[in-house]
Coordinates of C-alpha atoms and ligand atoms in Angstrom, one line a residue:
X1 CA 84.5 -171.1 -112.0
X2 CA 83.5 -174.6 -111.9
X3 CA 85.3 -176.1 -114.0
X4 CA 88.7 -174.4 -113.0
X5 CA 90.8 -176.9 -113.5
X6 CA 94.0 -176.4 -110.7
X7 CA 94.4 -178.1 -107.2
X8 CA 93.3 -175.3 -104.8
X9 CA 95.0 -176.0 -101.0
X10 CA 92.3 -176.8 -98.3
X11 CA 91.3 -174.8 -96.3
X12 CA 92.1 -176.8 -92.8
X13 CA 90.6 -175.6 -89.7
X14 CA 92.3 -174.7 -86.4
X15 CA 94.5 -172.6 -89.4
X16 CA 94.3 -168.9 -90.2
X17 CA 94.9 -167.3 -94.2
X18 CA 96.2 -163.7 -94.0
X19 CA 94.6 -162.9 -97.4
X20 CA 95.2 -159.9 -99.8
X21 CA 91.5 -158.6 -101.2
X22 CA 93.6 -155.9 -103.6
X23 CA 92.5 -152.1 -104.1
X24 CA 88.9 -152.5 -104.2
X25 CA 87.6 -153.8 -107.8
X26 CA 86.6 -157.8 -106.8
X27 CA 87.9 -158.7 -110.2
X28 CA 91.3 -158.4 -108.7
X29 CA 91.1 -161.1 -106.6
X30 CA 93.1 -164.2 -106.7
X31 CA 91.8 -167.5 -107.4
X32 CA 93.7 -168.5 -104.3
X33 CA 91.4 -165.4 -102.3
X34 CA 88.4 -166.1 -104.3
X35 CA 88.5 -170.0 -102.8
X36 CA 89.9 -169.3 -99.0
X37 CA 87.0 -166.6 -98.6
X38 CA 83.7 -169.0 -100.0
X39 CA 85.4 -172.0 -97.5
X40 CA 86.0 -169.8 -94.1
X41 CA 83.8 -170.0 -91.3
X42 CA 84.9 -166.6 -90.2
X43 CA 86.4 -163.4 -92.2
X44 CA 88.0 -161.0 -90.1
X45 CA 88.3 -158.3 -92.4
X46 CA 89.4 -154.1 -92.6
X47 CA 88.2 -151.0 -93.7
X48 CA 89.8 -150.8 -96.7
X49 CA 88.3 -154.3 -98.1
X50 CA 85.8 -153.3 -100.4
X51 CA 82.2 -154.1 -100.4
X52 CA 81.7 -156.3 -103.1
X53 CA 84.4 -158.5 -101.5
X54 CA 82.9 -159.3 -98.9
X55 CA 79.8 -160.1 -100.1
X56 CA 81.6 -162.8 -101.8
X57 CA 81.5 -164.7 -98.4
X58 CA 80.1 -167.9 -98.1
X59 CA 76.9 -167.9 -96.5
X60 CA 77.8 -169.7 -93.4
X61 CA 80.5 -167.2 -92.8
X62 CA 80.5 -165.2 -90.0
X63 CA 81.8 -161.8 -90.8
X64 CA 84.1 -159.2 -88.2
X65 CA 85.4 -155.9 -88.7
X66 CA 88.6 -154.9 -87.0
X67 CA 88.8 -151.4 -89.0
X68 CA 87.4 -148.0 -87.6
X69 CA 83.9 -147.6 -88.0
X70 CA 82.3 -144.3 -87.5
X71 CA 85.0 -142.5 -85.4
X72 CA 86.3 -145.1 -83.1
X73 CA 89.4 -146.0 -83.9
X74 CA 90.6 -149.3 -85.4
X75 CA 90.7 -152.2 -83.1
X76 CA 94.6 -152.6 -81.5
X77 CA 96.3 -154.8 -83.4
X78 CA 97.4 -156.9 -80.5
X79 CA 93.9 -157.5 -79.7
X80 CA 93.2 -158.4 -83.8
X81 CA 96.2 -161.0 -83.3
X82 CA 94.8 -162.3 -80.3
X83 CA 91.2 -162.6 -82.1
X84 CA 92.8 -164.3 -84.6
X85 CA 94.6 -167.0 -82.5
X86 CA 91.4 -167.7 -80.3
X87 CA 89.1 -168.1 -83.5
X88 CA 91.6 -171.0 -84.9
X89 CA 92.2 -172.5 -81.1
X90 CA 88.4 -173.0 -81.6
X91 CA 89.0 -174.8 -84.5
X92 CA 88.0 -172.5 -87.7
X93 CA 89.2 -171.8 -90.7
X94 CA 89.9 -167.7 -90.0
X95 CA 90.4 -165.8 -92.7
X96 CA 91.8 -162.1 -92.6
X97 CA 90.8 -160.5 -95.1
X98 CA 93.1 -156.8 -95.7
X99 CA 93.3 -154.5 -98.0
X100 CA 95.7 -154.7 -101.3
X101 CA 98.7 -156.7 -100.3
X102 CA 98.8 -158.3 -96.5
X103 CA 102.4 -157.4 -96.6
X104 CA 102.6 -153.9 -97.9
X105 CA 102.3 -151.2 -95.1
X106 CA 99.6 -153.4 -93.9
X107 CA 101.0 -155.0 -90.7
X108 CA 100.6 -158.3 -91.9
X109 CA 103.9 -159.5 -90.9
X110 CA 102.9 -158.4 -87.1
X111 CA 99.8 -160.7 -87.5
X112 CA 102.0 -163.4 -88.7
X113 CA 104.5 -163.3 -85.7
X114 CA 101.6 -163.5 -83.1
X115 CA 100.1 -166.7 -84.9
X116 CA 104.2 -168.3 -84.9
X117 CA 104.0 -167.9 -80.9
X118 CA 100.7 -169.6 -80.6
X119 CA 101.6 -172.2 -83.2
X120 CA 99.1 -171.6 -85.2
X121 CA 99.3 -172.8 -88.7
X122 CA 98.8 -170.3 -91.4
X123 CA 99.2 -169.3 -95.3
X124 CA 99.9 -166.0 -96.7
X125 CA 98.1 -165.2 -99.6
X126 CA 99.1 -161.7 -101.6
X127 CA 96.9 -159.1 -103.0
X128 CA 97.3 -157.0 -105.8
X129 CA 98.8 -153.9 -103.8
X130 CA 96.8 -150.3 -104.2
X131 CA 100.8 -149.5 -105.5
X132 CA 100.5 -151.6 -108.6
X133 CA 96.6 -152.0 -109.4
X134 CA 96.1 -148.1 -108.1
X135 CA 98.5 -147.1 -110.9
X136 CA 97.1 -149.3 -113.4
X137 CA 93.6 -148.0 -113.0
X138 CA 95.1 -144.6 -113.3
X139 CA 96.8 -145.7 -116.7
X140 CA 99.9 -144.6 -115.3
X141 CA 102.8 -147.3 -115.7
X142 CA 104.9 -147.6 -113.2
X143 CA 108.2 -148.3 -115.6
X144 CA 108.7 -147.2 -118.7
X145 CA 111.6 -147.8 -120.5
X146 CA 112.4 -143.8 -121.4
X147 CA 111.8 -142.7 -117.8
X148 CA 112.5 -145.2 -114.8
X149 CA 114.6 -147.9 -113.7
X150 CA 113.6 -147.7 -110.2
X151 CA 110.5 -147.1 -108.3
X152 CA 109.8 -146.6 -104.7
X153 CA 107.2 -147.2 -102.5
X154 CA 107.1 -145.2 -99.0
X155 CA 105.1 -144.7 -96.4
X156 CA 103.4 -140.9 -95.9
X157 CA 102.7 -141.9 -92.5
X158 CA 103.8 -143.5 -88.9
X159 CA 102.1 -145.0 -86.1
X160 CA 101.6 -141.8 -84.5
X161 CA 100.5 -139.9 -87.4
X162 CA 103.2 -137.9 -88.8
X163 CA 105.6 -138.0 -92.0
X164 CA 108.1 -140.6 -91.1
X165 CA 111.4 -138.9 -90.0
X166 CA 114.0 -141.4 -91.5
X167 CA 112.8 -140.7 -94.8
X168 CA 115.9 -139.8 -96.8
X169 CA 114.7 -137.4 -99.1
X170 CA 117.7 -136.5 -100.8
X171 CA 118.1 -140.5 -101.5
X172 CA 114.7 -140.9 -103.1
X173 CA 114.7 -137.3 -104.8
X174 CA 118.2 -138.5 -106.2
X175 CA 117.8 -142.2 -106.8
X176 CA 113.7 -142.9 -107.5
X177 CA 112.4 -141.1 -110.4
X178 CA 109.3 -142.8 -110.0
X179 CA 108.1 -142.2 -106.1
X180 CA 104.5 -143.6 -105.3
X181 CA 103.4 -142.7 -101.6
X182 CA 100.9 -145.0 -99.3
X183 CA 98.9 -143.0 -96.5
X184 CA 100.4 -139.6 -97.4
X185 CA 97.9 -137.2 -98.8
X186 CA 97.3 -135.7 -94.9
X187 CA 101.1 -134.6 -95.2
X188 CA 100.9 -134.0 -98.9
X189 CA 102.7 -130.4 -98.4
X190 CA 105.6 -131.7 -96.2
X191 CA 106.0 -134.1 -98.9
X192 CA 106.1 -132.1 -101.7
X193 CA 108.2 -129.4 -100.1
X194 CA 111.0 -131.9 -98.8
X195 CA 110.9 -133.3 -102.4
X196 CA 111.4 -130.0 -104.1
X197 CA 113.9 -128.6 -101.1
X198 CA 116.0 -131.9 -102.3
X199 CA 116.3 -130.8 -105.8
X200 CA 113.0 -132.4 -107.8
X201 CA 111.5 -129.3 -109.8
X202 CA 108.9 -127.7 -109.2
X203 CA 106.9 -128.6 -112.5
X204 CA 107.4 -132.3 -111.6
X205 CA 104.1 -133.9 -112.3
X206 CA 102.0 -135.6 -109.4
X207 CA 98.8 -137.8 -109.3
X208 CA 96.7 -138.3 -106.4
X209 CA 95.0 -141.5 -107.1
X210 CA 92.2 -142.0 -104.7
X211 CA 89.4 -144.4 -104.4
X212 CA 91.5 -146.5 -107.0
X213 CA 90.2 -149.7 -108.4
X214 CA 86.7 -148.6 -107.1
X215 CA 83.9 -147.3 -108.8
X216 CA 84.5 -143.8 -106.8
X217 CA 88.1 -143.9 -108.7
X218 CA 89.2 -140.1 -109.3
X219 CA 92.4 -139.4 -109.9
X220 CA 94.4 -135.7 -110.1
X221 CA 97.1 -134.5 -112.2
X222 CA 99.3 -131.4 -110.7
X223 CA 103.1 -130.6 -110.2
X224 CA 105.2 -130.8 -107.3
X225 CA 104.5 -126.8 -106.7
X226 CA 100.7 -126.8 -107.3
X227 CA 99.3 -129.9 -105.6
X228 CA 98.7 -129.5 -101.9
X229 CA 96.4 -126.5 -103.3
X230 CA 95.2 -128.3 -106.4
X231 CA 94.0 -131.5 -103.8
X232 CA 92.7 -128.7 -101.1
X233 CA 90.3 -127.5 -103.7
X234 CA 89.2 -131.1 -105.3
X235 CA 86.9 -133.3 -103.6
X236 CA 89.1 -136.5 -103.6
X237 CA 88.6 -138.6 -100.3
X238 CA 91.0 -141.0 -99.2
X239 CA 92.5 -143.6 -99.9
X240 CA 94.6 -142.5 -102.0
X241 CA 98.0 -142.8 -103.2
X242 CA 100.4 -139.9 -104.3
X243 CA 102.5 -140.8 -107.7
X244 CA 105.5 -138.5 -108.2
X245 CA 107.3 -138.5 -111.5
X246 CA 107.5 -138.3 -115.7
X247 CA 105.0 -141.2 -115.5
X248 CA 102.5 -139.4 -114.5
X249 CA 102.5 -138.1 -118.4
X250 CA 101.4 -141.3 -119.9
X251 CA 97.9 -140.7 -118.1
X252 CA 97.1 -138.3 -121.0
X253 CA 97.6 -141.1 -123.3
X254 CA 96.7 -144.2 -121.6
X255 CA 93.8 -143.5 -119.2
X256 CA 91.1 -146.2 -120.1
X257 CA 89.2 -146.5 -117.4
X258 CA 85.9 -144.8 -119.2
X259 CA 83.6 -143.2 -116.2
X260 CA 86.0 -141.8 -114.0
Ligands
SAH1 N1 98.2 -153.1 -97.8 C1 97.7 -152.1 -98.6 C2 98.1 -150.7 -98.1 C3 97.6 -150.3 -96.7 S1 98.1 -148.8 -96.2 C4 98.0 -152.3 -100.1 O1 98.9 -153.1 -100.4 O2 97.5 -151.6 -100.9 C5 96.7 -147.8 -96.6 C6 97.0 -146.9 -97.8 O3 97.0 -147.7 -99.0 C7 96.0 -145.8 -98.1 O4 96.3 -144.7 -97.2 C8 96.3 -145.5 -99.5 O5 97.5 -144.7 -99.6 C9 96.5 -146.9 -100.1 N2 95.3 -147.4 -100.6 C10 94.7 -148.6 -100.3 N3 93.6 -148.8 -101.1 C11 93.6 -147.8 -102.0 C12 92.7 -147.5 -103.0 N4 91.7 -148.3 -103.4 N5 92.9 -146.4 -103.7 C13 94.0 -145.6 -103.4 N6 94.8 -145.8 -102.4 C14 94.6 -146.9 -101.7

């Protein structure tokens, strides 16, 4: 990596990078993540950052989790904004380190807005989303000329826990042949039953995608009817995604990932 030869921004303290770390596999960083994690003094970083990732870190670097550790649940994220303001007031270069892309279901944004009160300066740097390097892990494309113009991504999951209600499932079952759920597989029947009530057939195929990127990866192929049962009976642990549609199909042929 030495001799890379591109201007790389400096990393200026008193400012924050919100920072992508992507699905899991280090190789999926950016170069623009690779450099902002070996300059910070501190890495505030999730659960779903993986290991080797943060053993990237310089060695100066102080590391602190904000994701839920062994039952207790995940620091509020007013208090991770407020960490985050304080730790560049006392003039470091903060990085926040989160899982896939900072601004895909991944409250980035909120973190963002509390550092534009407190005028802190700060860069946004994206991560492959679990969406896109999930899917590609899975060898499942997400377009393919013969079956999808359109693909969706939607949340599984609110704040409090249950299948969002303003999902319009007629909408996606009608205009996204390709749907690919984040946070979903706790309400995996709910989903596959409003899918089905709003006319996608039962025989539709689905892939749970869990662990992507990682070298846990596992991935399972049902249909719409089968694969709350099919996933009840596996031993897939989250995260994992949920992939609705004829894409699914290419897996057969395209799967290259050799161990998984
Ligand atoms: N910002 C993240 C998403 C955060 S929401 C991103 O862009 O990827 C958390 C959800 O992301 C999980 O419930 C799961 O659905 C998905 N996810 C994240 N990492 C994953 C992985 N390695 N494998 C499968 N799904 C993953």
């Amino acid at each position: 990596m030495e001799n890379l030869s591109i201007d790389l921004p400096e990393f200026e303290p008193g400012t924050v990078w919100i920072v992508g770390a992507g699905p899991g596999d280090p190789g999926l960083l950016s170069i623009l993540a690779w450099h902002g994690i070996q300059q910070a003094d501190v890495i505030v970083y999730d659960a779903l950052v993986g290991d080797g990732i943060i053993e990237l870190a310089g060695e100066n670097a102080e590391m602190e989790y904000a994701g839920k550790r062994g039952g207790k649940p995940s620091a509020k994220q007013h208090d991770i904004t407020e960490r985050l303001v304080g730790l560049a007031q006392e003039n470091n270069r903060v990085l926040r380190l989160k899982g896939g892309d900072p601004f895909v279901f991944g409250r980035g944004a909120e973190e963002c807005f509390g550092l534009v009160e407190a005028e802190i300066p700060f860069r946004i740097v994206p991560g492959i989303t679990a969406g896109v390097g999930g899917l590609a892990y899975a060898g499942i494309p997400m377009t393919t000329r013969g079956t999808n113009t359109a693909v969706t991504f939607i949340t599984g999951h609110t704040a409090g826990g249950t299948v969002p209600d303003d999902i319009n499932w007629r909408a996606l079952s009608d205009g996204s042949p390709a749907l690919i759920f984040f946070m979903g597989t706790a309400h995996l029947s709910r989903i596959a039953e409003q899918l089905q009530e709003a006319g996608r057939p039962a025989d539709e195929p689905v892939a749970v995608v869990a662990k992507a990127t990682t070298p846990d990866q596992k991935v399972l192929v049902s249909t719409l009817a089968n694969c709350t049962a099919d996933l009840a009976a596996s031993d897939l642990e989250p995260p994992a995604l949920i992939v609705v549609g004829d894409i699914v199909n290419f897996r057969e042929q395209l799967k290259w990932l050799p161990d998984e």
